[in-house]
XYZ file of C-alpha atoms in Angstrom:
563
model
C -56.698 20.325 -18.767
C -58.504 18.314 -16.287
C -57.183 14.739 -18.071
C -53.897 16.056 -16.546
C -55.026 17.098 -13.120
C -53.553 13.758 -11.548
C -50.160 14.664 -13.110
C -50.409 18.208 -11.601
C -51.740 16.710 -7.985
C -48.425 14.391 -8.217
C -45.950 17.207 -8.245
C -47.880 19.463 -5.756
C -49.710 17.206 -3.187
C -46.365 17.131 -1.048
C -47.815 14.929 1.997
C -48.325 12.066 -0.489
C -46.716 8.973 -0.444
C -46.181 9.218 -4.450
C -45.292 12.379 -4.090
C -42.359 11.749 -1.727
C -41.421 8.740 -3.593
C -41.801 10.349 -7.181
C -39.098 13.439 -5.628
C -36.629 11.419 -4.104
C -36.348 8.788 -7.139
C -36.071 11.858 -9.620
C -33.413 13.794 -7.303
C -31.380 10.860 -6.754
C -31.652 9.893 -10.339
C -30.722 13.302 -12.050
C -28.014 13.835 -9.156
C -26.551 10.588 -10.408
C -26.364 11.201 -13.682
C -25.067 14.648 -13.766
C -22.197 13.463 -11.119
C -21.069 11.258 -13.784
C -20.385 14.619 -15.861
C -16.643 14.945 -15.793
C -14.563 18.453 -16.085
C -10.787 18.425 -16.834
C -11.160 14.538 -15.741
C -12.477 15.229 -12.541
C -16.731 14.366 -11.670
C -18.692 15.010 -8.091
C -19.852 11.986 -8.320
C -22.838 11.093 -5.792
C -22.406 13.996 -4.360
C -24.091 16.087 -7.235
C -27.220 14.197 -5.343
C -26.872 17.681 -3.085
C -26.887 20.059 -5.728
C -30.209 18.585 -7.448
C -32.371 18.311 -4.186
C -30.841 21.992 -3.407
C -32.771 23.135 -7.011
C -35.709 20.947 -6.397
C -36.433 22.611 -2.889
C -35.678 26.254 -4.574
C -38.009 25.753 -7.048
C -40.791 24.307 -4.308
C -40.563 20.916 -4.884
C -40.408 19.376 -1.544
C -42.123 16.797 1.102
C -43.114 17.135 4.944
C -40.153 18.316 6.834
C -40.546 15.114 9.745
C -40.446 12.900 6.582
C -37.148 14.464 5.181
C -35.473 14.556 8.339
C -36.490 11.109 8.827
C -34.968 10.198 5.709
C -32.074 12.078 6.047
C -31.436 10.764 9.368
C -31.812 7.227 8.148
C -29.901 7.395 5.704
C -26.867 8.564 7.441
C -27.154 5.980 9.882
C -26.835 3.488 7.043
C -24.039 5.235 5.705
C -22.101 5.741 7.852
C -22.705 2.020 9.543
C -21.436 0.190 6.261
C -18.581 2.227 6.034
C -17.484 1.355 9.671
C -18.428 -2.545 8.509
C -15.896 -1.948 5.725
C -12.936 -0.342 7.967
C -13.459 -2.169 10.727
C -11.184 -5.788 9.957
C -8.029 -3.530 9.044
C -8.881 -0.375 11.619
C -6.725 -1.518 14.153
C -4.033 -3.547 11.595
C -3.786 0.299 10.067
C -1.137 1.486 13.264
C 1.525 -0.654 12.203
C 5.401 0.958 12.278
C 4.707 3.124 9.074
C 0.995 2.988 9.623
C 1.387 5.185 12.894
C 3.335 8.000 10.912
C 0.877 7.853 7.912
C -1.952 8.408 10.820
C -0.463 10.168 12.893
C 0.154 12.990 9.998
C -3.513 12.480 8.716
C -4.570 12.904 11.909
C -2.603 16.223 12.293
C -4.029 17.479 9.454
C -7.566 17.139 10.179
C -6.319 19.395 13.263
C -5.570 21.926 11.213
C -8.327 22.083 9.029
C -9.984 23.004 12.029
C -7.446 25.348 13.401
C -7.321 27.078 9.889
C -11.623 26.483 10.040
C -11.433 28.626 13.492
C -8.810 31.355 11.715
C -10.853 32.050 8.872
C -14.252 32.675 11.217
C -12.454 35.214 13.431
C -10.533 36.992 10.710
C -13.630 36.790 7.941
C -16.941 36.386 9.754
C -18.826 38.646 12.532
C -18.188 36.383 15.506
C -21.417 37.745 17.568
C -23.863 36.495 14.878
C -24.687 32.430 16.507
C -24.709 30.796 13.189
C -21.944 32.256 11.113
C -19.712 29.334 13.092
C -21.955 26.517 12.339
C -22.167 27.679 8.748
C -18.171 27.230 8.916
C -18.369 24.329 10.101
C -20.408 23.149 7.073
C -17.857 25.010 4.774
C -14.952 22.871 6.577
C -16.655 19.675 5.557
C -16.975 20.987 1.726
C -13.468 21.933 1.918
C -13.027 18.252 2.916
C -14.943 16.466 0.656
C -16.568 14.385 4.222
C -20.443 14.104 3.509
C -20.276 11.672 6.872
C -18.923 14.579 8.430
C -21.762 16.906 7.403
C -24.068 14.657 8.328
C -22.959 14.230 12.131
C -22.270 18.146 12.354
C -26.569 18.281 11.004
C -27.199 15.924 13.659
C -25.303 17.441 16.748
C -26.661 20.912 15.224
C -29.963 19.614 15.893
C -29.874 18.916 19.557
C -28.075 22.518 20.171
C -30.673 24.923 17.891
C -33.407 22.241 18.229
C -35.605 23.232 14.844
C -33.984 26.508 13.987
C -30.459 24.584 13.407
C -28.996 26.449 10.375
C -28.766 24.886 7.143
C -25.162 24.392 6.860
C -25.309 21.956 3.168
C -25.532 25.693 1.611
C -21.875 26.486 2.854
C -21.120 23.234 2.110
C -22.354 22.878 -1.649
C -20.352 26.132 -1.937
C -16.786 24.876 -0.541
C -17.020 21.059 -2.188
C -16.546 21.284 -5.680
C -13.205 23.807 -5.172
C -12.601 21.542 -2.444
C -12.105 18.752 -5.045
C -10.098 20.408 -7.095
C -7.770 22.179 -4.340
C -6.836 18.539 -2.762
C -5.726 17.390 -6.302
C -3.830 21.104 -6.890
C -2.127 20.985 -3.080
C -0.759 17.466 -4.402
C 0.489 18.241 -7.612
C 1.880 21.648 -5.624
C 4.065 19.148 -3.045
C 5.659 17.601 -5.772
C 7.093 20.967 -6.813
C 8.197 22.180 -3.755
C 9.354 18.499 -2.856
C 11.183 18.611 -6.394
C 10.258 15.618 -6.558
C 10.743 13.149 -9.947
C 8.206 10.410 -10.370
C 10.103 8.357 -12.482
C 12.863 8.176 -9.457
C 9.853 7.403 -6.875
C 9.002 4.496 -9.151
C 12.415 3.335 -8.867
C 12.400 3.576 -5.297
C 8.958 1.730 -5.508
C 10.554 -1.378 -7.211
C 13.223 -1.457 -5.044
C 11.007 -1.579 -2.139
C 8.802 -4.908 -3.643
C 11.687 -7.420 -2.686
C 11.749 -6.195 0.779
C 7.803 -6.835 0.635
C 7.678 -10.264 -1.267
C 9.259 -11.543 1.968
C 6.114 -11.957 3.303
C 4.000 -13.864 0.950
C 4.159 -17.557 1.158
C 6.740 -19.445 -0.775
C 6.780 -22.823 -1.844
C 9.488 -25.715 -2.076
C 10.944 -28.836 -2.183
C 13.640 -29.920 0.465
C 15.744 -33.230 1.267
C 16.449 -33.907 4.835
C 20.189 -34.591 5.036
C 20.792 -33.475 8.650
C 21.460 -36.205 10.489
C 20.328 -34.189 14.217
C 16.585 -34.628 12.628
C 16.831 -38.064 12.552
C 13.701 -39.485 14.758
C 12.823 -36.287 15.451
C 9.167 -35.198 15.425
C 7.825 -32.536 13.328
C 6.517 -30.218 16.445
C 10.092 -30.468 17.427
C 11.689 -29.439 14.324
C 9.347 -26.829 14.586
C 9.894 -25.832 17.960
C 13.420 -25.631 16.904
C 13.727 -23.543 14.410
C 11.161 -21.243 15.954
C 9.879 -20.219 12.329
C 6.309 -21.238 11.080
C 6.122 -23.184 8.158
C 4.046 -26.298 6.369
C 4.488 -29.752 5.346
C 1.784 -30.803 3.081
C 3.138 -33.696 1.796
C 6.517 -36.445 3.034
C 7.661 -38.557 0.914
C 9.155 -41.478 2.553
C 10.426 -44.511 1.309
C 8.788 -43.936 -1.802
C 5.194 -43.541 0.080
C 3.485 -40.115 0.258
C 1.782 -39.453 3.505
C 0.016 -36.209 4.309
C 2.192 -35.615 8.130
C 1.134 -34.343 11.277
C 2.770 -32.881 14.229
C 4.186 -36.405 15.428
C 5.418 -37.310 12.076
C 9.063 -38.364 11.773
C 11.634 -37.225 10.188
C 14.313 -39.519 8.542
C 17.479 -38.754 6.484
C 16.214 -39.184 3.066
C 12.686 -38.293 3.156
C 11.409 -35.691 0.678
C 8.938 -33.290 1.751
C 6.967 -30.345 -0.150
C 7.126 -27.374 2.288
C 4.987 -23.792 2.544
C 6.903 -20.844 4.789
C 6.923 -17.228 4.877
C 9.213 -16.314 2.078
C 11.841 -14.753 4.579
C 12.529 -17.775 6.237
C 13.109 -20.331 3.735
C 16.766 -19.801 3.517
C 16.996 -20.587 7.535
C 14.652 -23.433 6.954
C 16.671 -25.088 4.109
C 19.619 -24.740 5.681
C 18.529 -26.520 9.157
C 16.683 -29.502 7.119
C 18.392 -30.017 3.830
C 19.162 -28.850 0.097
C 16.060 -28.030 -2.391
C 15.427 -31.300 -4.543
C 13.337 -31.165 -8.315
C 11.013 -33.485 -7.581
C 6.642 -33.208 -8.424
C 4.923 -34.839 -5.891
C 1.979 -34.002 -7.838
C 2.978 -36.904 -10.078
C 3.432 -39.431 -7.458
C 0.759 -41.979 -7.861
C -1.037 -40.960 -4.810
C -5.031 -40.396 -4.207
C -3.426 -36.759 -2.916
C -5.665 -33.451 -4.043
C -4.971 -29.651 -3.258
C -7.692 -27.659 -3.307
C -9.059 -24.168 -2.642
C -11.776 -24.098 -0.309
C -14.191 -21.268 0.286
C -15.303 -20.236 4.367
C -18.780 -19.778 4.244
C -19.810 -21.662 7.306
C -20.606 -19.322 10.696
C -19.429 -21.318 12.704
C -15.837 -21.733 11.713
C -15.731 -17.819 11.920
C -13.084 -16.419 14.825
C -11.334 -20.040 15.083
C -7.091 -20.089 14.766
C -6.208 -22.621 12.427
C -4.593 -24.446 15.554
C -7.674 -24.989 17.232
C -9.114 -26.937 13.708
C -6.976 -29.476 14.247
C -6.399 -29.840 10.476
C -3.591 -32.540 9.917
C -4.240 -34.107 13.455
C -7.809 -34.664 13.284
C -8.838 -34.282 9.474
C -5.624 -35.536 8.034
C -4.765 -32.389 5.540
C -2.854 -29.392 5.576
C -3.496 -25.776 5.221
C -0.855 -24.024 2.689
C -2.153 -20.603 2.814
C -4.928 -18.522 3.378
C -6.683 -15.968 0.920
C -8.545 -12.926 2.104
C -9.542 -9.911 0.410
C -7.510 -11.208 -2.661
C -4.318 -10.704 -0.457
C -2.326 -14.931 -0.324
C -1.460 -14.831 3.614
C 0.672 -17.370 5.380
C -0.805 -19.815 7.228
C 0.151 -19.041 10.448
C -1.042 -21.483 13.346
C -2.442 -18.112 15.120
C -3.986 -16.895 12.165
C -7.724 -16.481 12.965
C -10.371 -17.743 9.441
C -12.734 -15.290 8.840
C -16.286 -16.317 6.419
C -14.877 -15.233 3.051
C -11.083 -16.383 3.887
C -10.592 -19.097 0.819
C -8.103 -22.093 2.034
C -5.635 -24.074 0.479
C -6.163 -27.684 1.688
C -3.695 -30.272 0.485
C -4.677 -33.905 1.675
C -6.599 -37.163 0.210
C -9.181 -36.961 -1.923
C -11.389 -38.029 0.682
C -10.128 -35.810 3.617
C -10.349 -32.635 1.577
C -13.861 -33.719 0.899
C -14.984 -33.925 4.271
C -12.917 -30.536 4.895
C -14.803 -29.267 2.155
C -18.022 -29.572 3.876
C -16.473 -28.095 6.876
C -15.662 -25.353 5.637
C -19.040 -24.561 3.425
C -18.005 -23.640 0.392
C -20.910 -22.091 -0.856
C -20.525 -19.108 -2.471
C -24.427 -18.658 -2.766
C -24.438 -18.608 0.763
C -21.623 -15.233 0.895
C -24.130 -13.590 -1.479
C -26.778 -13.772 1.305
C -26.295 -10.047 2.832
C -26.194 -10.728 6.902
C -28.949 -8.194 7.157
C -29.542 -9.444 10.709
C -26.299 -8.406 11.556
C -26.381 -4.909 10.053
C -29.564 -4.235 11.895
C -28.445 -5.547 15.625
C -25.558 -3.306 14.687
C -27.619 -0.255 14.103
C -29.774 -1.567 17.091
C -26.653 -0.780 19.273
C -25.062 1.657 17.481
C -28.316 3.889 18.086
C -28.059 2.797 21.727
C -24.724 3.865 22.542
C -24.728 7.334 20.493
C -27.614 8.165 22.249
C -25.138 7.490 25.986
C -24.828 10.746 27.593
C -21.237 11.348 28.591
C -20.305 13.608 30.828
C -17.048 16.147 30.070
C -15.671 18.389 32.991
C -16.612 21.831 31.231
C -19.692 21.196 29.115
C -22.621 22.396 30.159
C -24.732 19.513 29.212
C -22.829 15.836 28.382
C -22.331 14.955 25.221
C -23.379 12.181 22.917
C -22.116 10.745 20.313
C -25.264 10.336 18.290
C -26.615 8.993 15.329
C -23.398 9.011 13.138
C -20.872 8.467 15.921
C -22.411 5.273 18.007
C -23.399 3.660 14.404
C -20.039 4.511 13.370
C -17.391 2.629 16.388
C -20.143 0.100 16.742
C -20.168 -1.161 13.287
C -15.781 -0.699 13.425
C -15.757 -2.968 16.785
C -18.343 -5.575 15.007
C -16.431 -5.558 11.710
C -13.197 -6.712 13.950
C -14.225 -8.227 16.855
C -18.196 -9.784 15.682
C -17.472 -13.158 15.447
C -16.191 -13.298 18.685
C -19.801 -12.930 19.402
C -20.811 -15.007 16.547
C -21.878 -12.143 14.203
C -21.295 -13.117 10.645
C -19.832 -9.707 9.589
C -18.764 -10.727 6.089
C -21.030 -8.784 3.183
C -19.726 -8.567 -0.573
C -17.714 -5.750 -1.538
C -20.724 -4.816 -4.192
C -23.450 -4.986 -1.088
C -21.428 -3.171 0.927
C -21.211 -0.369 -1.994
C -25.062 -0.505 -2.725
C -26.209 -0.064 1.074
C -23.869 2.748 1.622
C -24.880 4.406 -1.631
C -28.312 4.147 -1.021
C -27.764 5.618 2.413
C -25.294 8.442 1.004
C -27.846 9.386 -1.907
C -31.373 9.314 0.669
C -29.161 11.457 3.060
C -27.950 13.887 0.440
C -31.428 14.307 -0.890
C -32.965 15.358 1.945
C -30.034 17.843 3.160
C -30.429 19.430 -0.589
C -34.269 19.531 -0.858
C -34.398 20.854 3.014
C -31.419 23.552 2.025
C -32.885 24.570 -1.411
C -35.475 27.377 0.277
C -32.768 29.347 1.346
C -29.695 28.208 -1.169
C -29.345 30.887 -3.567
C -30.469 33.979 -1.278
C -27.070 32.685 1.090
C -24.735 32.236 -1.881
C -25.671 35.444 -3.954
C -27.154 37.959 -0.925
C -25.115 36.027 1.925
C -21.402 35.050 2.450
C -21.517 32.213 -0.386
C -18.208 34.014 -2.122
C -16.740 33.909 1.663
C -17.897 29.932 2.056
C -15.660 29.596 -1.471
C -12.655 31.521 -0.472
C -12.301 30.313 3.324
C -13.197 26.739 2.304
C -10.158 27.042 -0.345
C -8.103 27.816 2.341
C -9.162 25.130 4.634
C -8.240 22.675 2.262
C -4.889 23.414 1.043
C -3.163 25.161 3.817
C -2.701 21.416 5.880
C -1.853 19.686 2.962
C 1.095 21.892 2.332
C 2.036 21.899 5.788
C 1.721 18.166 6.411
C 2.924 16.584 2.696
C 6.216 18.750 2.716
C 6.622 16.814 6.156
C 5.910 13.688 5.191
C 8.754 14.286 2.331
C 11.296 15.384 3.869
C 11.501 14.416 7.671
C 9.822 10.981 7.343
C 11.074 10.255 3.426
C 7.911 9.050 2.863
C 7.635 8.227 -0.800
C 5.662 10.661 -2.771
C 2.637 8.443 -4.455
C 2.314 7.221 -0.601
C 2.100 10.690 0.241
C -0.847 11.561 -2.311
C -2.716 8.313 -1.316
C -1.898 9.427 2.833
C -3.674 13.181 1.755
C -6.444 11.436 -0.301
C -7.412 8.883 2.417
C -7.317 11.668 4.877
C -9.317 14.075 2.819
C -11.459 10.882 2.406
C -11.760 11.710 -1.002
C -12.064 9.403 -4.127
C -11.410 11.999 -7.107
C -7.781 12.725 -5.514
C -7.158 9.032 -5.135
C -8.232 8.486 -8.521
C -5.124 11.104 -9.687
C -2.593 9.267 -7.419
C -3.338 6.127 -9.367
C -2.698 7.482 -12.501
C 0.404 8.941 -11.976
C 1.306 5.615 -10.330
C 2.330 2.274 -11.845
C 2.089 0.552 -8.246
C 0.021 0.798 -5.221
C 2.302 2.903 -3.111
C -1.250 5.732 -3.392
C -3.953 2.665 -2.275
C -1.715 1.742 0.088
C -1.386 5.033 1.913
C -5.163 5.640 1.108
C -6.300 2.291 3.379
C -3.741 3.224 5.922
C -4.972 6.407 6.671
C -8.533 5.650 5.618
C -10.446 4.096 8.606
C -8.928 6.697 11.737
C -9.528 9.653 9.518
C -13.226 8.554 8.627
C -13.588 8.313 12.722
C -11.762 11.689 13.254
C -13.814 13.579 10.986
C -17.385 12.272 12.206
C -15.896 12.396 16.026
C -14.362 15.995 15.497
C -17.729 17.314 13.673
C -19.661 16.539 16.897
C -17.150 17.724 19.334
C -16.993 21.430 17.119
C -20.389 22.070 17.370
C -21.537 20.680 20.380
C -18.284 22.352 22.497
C -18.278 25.675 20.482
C -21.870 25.843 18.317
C -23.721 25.457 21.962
């Protein structure tokens, strides 16, 4: 027995380093795996993380509480940091004409999740017992499906009860999984009381995509036949017509130049020409009729090519300011970010990632080229030094005390909120300041993961003690029933809305509820009743605010009414 007295002193020697390790890699691990499990097509994903450090701490394995709540602390701050990296560069974008109903309705129903939160404690709960409303607040952010959320409410919790804070992951492990299931059930409930077809909000879908191809750049070949641009500059054509649009290449007198803002136009010239797609019908009527003509046959030493940003300095800077066809002799056609072909607008600030189109000499594009970067090793390089001066002032402006006529003491936003609108201003606004904020979609993923899975982890193995005596002695049946109500009541208040006074169409709707419910599973549903993406769409829109709203809010509840 003795040969195996080192295995034994690894499981049970909890203030070792290989201890801590060994628990957290084989919580994570089995929590992984078992998430992957799916029921009736639907897993927990990540999440299952909870319910495996919840049975490691029951059955007594844990670690030093200061080095779980360290963990757990750090690990939110990670989290929640990358997600504000990803929202930031479309956070503000996200209020457009639609965007401010979409988020305006998301934002009225994490209202009432609260309101219905606050109905369910008085009606259910014993009101003079101090943590029966905290423990509802951790049942409201099962019922939501926001882990971020739990993790600020933990946090605030912790300044108000110092070390007796209650352990609210119990009512939340009880109110997730039904809370999964009730956002997908609500949605599929709309579209009855909606009577709603989907083949007939597919129609309305396609019907919708010419309206939307208008702005995506559009390409052709014109003849100037109008005699009023004779000896006329380009910048005053331009000026003119008051539309934005390209030349990348003239064709004059059989030579091919590459023209620039005092470029003139003569009757006869032939010119290859890049607008948005809305205005080429203005545009060809003001300069002349569409020829069929290839300029890429001309024999001309003329190149286009697609050129990746990865230099930092070229970050934040409007296409006017690079001078392009003035100074380097070459035109920009259009821009490329996220996947997404944008116009290239003479406002349009480059971001590191944006991938040009760049139609000049060989030569020119060359030295444009090396301009630019192009390097895509270099956009595999994480800006860790970024992150971190992020997280630097994230941590310094939660930890601002702000003080609110009525509160006893002022309140801060803490470890999840500063992180959070710190890491949303540098993802928009960072390379104003010259902070590279670009980071692969996959590193992005992994350093929120790895922050979502430490955080979860520690919240399970802290909450295990005490798991099963809440659910089976406590209120865990109550956590279940009230949670089911917190999560369906707003979205059939707010979806039949949506429908019917601001004929939103339905697969927006179900993205709107899944993006406000910040939940994945529900999203996955909306796609696959969906052809287009009306549900993505309405996901992203709604996305970044309600992310804010539901860390913000889970702060504000407990440090206004938990106190």
């Amino acid at each position: 027995m003795e040969t195996f007295q080192w295995l034994t002193n690894l499981f049970t020697t909890t203030d070792s380093v290989a201890h801590i390790a060994l628990l957290y890699a084989m919580v994570i691990a089995v929590g992984v795996y078992l998430g992957k499990i799916k029921i009736g097509g639907i897993s927990l994903g990540v999440t299952f993380v909870l319910f495996a450090g919840i049975v490691a701490g029951h059955i007594g394995l844990t670690a030093p509480t200061p080095i779980l709540t360290f963990v757990q602390d750090f690990g939110l701050i990670l989290f929640v940091f990358m997600i504000g990296m990803q929202v930031g560069p479309g956070f503000f974008e996200s209020f457009g004409t639609q965007g401010i109903k979409l988020n305006g309705l998301a934002a009225s129903a994490i209202l009432l999740n609260i309101l219905v939160m606050f109905a369910c404690y008085y009606i259910f709960f014993d009101t003079s017992n101090v943590t029966n409303l905290p423990m509802m607040v951790g049942t409201l952010y099962g019922a939501v499906t926001n882990t971020p959320g739990l993790g600020a409410a933990n946090e605030a919790l912790g300044s108000v009860f110092d070390s007796n804070a209650p352990q609210i992951a119990s009512a939340y492990a009880c109110a997730y999984p039904l809370g999964v299931l009730g956002i997908i059930g609500a949605t599929i409930l709309i579209r009855y009381i909606c009577n709603v077809k989907l083949e007939n909000e597919e129609e309305r879908l396609k019907a919708q995509e010419g309206v939307k191809a208008n702005q995506k750049p559009y390409k052709m070949h014109l003849e100037v036949t109008n005699q009023y641009l004779e000896g006329k500059t380009l910048l005053q054509v331009h000026d003119f017509l008051n539309r934005d649009f390209v030349v990348s290449r003239l064709v004059h007198e059989g030579e091919v130049c590459i023209p620039n803002r005092n470029t003139l136009f003569h009757v006869g010239d032939q010119m290859l020409i890049v607008c948005a797609e809305a205005d080429h019908e203005a545009i060809t009527a003001f300069i002349g009729p569409k020829i069929d003509v290839d300029f890429e046959q001309q024999d001309q030493p003329m190149i286009s090519k697609g050129i990746l940003i990865t230099n930092p300095k070229i970050n934040g800077k409007t296409l006017a300011s690079m001078h392009f066809s003035s100074v380097h002799g070459v035109n920009v056609t259009r821009v490329t970010r996220h996947g997404i072909d944008l116009f290239a607008s003479a406002s349009l600030p480059l971001q590191v990632g944006d991938k040009i189109r760049v139609v000049g000499p060989e030569d020119a594009v060359n030295r444009v080229t090396n301009l630019m970067g192009n390097s895509s090793r270099k956009l595999n390089t994480p800006n860790i030094a970024t992150i971190f001066v992020g997280i630097f002032l994230g941590l310094i402006f939660g930890s601002l005390p702000i003080a609110i006529p009525g509160m006893p003491v002022p309140v801060k936003l803490g470890l999840a909120g500063g992180p959070l609108i710190i890491a949303i201003l540098i993802g928009r606004y960072g390379y104003k300041i010259h902070l590279v904020t670009y980071t692969t979609t996959s590193a992005n993923m992994m350093m929120r993961e790895i922050g979502l899975v430490l955080f979860l982890a520690s919240v399970g193995i802290k909450a295990g003690s005490t798991f099963f005596s809440t659910v089976v002695e406590g209120d865990g049946l109550l956590y279940v029933l009230t949670g089911f109500f917190i999560t369906i009541i707003p979205i059939l208040i707010v979806g039949p809305i949506a429908r019917m006074k601001f004929k939103f169409n339905y697969f927006t709707i179900a993205g709107m509820i899944a993006g406000t419910y910040t939940d994945p599973p529900a999203l996955a549903y909306a796609n696959s009743i969906c052809s287009k993406e009306a549900p993505a769409l309405g996901y992203s829109t709604v996305y970044p605010l309600s992310m804010f709203l539901r860390i913000f809010t889970a702060q504000i509840v407990v440090l206004f009414f938990c106190g």
